[in-house]
Short mmCIF file of C-alpha atoms and ligand atoms in Angstrom, two decimals:
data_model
loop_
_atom_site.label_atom_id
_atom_site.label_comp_id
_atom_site.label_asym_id
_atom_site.label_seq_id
_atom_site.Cartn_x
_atom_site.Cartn_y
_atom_site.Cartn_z
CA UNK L 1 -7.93 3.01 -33.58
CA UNK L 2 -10.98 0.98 -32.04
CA UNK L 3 -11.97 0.89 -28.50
CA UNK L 4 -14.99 0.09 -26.57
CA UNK L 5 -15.63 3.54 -25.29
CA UNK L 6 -19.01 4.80 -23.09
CA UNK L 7 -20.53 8.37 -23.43
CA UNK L 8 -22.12 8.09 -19.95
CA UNK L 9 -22.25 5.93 -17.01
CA UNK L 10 -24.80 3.31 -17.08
CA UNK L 11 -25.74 -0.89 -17.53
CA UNK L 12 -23.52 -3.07 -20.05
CA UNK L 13 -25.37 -1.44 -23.27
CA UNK L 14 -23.66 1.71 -22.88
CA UNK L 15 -20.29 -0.03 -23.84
CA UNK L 16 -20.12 1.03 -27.64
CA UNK L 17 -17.06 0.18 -30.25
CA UNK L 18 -15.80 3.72 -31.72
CA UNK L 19 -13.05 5.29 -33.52
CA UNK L 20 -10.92 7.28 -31.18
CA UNK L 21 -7.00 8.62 -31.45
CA UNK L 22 -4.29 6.30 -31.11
CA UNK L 23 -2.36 6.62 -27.33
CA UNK L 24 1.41 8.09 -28.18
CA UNK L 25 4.45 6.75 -26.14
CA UNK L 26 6.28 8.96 -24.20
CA UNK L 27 10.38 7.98 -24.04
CA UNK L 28 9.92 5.66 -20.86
CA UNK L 29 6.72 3.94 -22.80
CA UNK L 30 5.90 1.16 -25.84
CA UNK L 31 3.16 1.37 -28.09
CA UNK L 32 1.69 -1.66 -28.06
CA UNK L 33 -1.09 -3.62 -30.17
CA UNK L 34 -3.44 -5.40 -28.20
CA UNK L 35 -4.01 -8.50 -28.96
CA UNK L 36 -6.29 -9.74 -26.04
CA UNK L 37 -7.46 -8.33 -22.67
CA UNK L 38 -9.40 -9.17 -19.65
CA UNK L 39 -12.31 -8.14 -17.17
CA UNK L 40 -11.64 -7.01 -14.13
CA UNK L 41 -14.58 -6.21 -11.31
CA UNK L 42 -13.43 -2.53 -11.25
CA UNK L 43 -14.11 -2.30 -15.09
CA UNK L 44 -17.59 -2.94 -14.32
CA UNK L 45 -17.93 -0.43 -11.35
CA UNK L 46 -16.51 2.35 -13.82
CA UNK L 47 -18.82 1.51 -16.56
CA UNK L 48 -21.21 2.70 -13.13
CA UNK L 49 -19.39 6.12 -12.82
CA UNK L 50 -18.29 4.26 -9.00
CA UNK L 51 -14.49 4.18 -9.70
CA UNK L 52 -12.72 6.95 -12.00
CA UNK L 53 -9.48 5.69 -13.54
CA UNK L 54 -6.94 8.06 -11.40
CA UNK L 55 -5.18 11.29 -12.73
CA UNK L 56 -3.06 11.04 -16.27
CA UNK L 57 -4.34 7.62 -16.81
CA UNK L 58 -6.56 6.70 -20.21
CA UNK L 59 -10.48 6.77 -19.86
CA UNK L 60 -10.85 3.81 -21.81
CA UNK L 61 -11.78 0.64 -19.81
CA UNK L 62 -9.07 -2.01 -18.94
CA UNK L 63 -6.65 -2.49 -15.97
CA UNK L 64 -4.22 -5.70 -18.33
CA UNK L 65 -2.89 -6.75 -22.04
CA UNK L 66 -1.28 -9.01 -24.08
CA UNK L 67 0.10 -7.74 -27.37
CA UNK L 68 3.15 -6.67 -29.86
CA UNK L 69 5.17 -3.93 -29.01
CA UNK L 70 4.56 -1.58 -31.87
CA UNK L 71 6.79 1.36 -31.52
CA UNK L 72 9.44 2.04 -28.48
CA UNK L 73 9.91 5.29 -27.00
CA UNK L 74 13.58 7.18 -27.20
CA UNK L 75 14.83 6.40 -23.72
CA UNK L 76 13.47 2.71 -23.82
CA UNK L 77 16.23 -0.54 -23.82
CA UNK L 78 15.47 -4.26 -24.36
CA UNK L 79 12.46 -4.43 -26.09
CA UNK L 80 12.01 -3.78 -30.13
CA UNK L 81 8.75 -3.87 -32.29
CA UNK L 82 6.92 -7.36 -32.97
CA UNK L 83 8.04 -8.61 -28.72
CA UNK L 84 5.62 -10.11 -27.23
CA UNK L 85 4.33 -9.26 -23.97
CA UNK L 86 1.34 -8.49 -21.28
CA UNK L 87 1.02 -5.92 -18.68
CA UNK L 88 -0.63 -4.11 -15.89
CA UNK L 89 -1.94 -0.72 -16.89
CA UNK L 90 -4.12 1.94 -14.93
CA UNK L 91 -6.68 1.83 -18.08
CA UNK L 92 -6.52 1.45 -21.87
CA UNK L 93 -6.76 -2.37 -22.30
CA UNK L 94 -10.06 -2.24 -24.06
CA UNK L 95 -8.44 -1.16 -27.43
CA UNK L 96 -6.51 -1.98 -30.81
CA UNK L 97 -3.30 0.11 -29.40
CA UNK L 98 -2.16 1.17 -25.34
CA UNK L 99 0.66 2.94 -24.22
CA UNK L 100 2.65 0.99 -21.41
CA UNK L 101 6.14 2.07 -19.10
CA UNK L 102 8.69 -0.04 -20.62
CA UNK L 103 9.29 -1.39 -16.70
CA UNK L 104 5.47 -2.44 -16.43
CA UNK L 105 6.07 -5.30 -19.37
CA UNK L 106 6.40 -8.61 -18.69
CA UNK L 107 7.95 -11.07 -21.98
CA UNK L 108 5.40 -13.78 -22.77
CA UNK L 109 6.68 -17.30 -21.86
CA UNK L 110 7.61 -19.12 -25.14
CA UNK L 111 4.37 -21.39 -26.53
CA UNK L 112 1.71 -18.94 -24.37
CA UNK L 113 -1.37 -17.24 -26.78
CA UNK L 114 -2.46 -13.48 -26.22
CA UNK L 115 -5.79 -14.89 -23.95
CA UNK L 116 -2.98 -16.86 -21.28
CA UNK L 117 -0.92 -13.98 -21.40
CA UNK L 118 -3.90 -11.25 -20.91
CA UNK L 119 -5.39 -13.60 -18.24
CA UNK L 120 -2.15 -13.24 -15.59
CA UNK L 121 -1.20 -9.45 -14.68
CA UNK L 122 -4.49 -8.55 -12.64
CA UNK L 123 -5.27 -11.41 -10.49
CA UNK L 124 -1.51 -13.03 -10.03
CA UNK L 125 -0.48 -9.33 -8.93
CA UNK L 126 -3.13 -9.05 -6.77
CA UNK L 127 -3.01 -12.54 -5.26
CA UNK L 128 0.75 -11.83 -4.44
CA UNK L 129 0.44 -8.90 -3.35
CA UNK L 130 -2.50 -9.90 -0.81
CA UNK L 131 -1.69 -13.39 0.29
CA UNK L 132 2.38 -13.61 0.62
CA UNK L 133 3.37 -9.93 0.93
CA UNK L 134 0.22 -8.47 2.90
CA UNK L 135 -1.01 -11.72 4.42
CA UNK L 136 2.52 -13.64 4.75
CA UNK L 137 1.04 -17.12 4.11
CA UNK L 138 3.84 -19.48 4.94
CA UNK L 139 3.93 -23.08 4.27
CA UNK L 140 2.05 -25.39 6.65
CA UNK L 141 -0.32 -22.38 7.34
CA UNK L 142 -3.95 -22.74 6.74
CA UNK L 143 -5.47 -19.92 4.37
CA UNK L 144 -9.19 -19.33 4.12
CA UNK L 145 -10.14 -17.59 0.36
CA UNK L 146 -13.33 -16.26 -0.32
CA UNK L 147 -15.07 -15.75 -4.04
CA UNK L 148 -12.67 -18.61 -4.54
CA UNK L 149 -13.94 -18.91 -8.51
CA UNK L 150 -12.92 -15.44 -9.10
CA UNK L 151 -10.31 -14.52 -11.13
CA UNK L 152 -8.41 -13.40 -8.17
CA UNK L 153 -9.50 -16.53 -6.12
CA UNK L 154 -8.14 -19.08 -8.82
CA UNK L 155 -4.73 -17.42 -8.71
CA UNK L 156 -4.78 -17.23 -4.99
CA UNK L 157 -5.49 -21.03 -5.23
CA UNK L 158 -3.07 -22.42 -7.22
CA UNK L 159 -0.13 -20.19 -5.36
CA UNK L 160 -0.75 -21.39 -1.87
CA UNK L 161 -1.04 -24.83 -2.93
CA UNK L 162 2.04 -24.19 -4.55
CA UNK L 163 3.70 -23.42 -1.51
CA UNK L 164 2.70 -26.04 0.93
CA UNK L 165 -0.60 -24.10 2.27
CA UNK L 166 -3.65 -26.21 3.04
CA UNK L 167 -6.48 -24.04 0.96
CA UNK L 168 -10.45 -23.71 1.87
CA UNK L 169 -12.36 -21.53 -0.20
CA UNK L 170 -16.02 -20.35 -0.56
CA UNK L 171 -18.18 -20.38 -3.50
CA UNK L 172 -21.73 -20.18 -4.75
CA UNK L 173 -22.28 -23.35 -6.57
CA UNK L 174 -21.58 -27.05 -5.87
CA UNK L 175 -19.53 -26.78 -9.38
CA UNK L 176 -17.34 -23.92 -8.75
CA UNK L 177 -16.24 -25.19 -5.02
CA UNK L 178 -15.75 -28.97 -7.35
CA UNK L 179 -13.65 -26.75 -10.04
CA UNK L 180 -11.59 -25.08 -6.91
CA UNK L 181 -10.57 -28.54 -5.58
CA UNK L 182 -9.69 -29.49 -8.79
CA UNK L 183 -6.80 -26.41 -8.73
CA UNK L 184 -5.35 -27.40 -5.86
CA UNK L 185 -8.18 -26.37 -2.62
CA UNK L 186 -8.15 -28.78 0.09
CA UNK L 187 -12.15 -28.26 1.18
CA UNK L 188 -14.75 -25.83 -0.05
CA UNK L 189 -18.13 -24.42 1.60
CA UNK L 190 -21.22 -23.80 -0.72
CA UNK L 191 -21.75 -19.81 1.24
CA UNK L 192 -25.40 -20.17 0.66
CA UNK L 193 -26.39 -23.39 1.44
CA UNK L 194 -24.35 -22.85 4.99
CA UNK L 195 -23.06 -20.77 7.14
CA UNK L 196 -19.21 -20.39 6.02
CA UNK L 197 -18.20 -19.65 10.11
CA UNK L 198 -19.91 -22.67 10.99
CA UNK L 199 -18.20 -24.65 8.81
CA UNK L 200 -14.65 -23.39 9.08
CA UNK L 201 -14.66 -24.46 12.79
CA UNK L 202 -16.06 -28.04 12.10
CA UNK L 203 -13.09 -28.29 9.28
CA UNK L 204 -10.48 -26.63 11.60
CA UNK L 205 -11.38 -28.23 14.51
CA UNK L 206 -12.55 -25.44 16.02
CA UNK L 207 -8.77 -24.08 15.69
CA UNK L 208 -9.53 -21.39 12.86
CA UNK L 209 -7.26 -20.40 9.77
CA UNK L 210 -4.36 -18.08 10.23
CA UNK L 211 -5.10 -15.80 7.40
CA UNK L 212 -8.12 -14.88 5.16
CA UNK L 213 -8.29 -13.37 2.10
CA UNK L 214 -11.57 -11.65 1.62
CA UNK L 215 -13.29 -10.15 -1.81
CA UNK L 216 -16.76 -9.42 0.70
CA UNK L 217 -16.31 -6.92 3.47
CA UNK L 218 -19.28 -5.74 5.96
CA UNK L 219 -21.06 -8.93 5.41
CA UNK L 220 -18.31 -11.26 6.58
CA UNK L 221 -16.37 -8.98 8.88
CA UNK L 222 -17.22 -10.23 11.82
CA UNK L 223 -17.52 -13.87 10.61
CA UNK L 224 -14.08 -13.63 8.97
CA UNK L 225 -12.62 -12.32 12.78
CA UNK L 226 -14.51 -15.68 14.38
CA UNK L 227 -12.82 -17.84 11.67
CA UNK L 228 -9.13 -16.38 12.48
CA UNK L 229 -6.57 -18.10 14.75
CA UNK L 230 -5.49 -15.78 18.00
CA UNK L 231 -2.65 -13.52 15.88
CA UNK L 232 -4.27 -14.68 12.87
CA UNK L 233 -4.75 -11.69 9.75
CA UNK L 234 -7.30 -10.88 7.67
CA UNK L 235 -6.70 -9.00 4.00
CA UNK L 236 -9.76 -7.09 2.41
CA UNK L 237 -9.22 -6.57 -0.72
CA UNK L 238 -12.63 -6.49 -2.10
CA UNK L 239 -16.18 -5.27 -0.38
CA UNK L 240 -18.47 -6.70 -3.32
CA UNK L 241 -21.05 -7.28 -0.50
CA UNK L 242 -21.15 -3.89 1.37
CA UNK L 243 -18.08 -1.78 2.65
CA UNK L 244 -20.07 -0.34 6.31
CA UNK L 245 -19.87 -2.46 9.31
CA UNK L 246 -20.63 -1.85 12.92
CA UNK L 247 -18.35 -3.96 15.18
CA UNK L 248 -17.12 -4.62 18.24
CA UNK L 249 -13.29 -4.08 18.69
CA UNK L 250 -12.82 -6.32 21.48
CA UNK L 251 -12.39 -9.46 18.87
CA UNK L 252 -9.93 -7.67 17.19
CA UNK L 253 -7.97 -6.90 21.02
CA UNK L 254 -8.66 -9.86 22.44
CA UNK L 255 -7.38 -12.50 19.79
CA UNK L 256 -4.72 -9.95 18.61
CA UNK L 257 -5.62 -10.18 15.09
CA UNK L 258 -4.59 -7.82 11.96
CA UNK L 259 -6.11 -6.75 9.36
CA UNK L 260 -4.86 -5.18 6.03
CA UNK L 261 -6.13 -3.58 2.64
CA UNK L 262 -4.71 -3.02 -0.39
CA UNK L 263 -5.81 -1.57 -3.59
CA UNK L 264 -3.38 -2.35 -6.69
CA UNK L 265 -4.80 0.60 -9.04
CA UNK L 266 -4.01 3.54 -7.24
CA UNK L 267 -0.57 2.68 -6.85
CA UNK L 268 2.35 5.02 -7.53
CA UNK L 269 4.19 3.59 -10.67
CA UNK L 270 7.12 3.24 -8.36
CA UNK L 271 5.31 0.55 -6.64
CA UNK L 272 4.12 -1.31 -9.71
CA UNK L 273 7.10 -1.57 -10.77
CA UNK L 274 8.02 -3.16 -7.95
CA UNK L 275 5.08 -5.62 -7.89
CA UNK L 276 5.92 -6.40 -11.51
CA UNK L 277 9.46 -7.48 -10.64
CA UNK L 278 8.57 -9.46 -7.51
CA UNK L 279 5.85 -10.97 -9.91
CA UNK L 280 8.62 -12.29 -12.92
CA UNK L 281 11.11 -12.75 -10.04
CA UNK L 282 8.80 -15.69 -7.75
CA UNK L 283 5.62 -16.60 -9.78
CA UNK L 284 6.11 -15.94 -13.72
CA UNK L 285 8.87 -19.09 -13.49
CA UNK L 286 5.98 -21.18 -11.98
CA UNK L 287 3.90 -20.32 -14.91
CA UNK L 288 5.91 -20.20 -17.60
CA UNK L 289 6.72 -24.14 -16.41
CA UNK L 290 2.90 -24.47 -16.71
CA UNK L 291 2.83 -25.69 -12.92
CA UNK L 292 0.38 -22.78 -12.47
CA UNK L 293 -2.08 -21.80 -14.96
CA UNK L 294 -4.09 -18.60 -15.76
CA UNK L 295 -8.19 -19.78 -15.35
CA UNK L 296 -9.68 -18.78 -18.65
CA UNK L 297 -13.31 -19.14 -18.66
CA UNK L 298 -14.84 -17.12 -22.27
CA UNK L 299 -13.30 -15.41 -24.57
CA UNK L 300 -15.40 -12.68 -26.28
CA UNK L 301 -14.74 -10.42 -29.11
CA UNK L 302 -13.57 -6.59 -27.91
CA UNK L 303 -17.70 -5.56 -30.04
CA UNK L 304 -19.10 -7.68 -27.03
CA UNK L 305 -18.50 -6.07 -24.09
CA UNK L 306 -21.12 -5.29 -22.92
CA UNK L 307 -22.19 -8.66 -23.43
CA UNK L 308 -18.95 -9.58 -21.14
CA UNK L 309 -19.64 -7.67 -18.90
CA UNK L 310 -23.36 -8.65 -18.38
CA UNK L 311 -21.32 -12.36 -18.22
CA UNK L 312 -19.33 -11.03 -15.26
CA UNK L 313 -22.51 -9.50 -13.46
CA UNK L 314 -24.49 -12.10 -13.59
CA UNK L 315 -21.67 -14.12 -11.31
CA UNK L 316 -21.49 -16.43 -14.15
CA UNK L 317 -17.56 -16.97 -14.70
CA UNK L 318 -15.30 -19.80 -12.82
CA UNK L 319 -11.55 -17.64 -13.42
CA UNK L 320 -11.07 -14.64 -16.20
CA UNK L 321 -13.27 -13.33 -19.01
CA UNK L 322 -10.73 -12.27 -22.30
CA UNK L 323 -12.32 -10.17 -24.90
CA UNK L 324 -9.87 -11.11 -27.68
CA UNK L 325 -8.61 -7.54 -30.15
N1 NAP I 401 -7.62 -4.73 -4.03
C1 NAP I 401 -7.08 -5.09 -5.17
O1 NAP I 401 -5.91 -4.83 -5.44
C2 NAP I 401 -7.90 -5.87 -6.15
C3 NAP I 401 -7.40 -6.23 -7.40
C4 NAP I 401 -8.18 -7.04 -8.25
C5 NAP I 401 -9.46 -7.41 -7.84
N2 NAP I 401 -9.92 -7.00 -6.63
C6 NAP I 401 -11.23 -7.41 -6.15
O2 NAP I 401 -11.24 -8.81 -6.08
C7 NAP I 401 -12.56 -9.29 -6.23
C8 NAP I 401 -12.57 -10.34 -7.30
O3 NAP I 401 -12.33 -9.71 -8.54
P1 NAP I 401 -12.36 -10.55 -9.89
O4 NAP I 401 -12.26 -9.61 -11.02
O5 NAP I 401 -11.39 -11.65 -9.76
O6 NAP I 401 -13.87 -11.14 -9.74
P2 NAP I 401 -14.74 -12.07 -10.66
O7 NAP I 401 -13.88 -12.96 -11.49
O8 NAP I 401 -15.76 -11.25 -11.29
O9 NAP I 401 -15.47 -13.02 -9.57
C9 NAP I 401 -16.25 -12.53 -8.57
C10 NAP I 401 -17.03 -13.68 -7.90
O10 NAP I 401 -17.34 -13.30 -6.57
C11 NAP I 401 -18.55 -13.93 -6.17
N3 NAP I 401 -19.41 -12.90 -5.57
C12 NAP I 401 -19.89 -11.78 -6.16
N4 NAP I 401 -20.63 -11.08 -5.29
C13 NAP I 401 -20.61 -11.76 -4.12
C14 NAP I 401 -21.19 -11.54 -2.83
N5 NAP I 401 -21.93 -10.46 -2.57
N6 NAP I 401 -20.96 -12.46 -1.87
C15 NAP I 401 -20.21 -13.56 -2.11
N7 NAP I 401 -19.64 -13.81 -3.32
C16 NAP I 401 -19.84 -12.93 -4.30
C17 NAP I 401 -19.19 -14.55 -7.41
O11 NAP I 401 -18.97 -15.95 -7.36
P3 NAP I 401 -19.99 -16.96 -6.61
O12 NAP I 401 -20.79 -17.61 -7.69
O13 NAP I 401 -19.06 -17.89 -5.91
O14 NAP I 401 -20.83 -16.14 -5.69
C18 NAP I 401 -18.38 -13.94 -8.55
O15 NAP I 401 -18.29 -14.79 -9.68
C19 NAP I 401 -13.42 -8.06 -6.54
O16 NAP I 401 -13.99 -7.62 -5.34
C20 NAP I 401 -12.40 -7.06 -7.04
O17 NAP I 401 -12.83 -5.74 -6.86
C21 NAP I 401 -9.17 -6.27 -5.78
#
């Protein structure tokens, strides 16, 4: 088969198409063509030799899918060749064929093409994972989301507006914060024309937001604990500004705050699992209904990744970047 494969780390140009061996299923998996599948942030930090995909899982790039189940393995029920589905997988996407466990597919809502589909596992897993089950967002509550035009940031969005939350956001252009409104954010700060801390009391009343949901780290730690409630909690789940911090931990005692992390990747397949079924049990309902939508911002051919990937670097995208198989 084809896949976008890189002989060293380095910039986007070392992403090259080649021929390479096609994955084989083992009982509990499906062979499945890809059809479409989508950047993710830690793509780009393994093309950098920063993030190795972890033990038994493919080298090729690629953390989701859409596609046609191929060929099942012996001990696998429900699904036959030519269903189609997407998925969360520890690596593979950037290819014609990936192996996937049988209990990692999702079915593709009736009407939806391969770039929807490929667009959702990533971001919606994460966003659930980080706001509701992490973060416990309730309805009523007031969430603050940072790198709000990410892919992440446009699911996170569109969920807590789903459920009642009132949403501000931060972005880096006067478009992007119009484009977050537009999915559902209730205010949006333009993080380098002003201070985001500043703002969030003037907006809050000086009250603060009960939970953040933070892509930056050691930059906006000790912002993000200024901009919390007393008991409010902060998620990290992304340190694209810096990950080292000196602090103070009397902020943290004093307005008895908490603060998670959570990685999605490193995961026992146990626990994805377990994500996947929480994900088609709450949210794939709300999207197969269309009431939530998967942010598709290019679609590239799987011979321009490296040019997608330049795309993604260059901050450029408002939602997910498909390279189409
Ligand atoms: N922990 C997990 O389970 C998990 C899972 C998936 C993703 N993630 C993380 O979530 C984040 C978003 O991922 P993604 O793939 O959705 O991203 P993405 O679509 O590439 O979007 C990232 C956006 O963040 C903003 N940004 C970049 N560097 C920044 C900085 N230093 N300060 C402020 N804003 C910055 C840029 O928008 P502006 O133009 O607004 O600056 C950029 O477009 C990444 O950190 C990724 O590693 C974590």
């Amino acid at each position: 088969m084809q896949a976008i494969t890189f002989a060293s780390p380095g910039g986007p140009e070392v992403l090259q198409l080649a021929t390479v061996p096609d994955p084989v299923p083992t009982a509990e998996q499906v062979l499945v063509r890809v059809r479409a599948t989508a950047l993710n942030r830690a793509d780009t930090l393994q093309r950098r030799g920063a993030y190795p995909p972890p033990p038994g899982e493919s080298e090729i790039l690629g953390l989701e899918l859409a596609g046609e189940v191929e060929a099942v393995g012996s001990a696998v029920h429900g699904y036959k060749p030519g269903d189609r589905v997407c998925a969360l997988v520890g690596g593979g996407g950037y290819a014609e064929k990936a192996v996937v466990d049988a209990r990692m597919l999702i079915p593709m809502p009736e009407g939806w093409s391969f770039t929807q589909a490929a667009a959702v596992p990533e971001v919606f897993f994460t966003a659930q994972e980080t706001v509701f089950v992490l973060g416990g967002l309730k309805t009523g509550e007031t969430v603050l989301i940072h790198a709000a035009a990410s892919g992440v940031g446009t699911a996170a969005i569109q969920m807590a507006r789903e459920i009642g939350a009132r949403v501000l956001v931060t972005a880096g252009s006067a478009d992007k914060i119009q484009r977050c409104l537009e999915l559902g954010a209730h205010a949006g700060c333009n993080y380098k024309e002003r201070d985001f801390a500043e703002w969030i009391q003037e907006v809050t009343n000086k009250q603060g937001v009960e939970l953040i949901e933070d892509f930056i780290g050691a930059p906006y730690w000790e912002r993000n604990l200024r901009s919390l409630k007393t008991c409010g909690r902060l998620v990290l789940v992304g340190t694209m500004g810096g990950v080292k911090v000196e602090t103070s931990l009397m902020l943290l005692m004093s307005k008895r705050l908490q603060v998670f992390g959570s990685v999605l990747r490193a995961r026992p397949l146990v626990e994805k699992i377990a994500v996947t079924q929480r994900f088609c049990r709450d949210w794939l309902p709300l999207l197969a209904s269309g009431r939530i939508k998967p942010v598709v911002d290019t679609v590239f051919p799987l011979d321009q990744a490296a040019e997608a990937h330049r795309y993604m670097e260059e901050n450029r995208n408002f939602g997910k970047i498909i390279l189409s198989v």
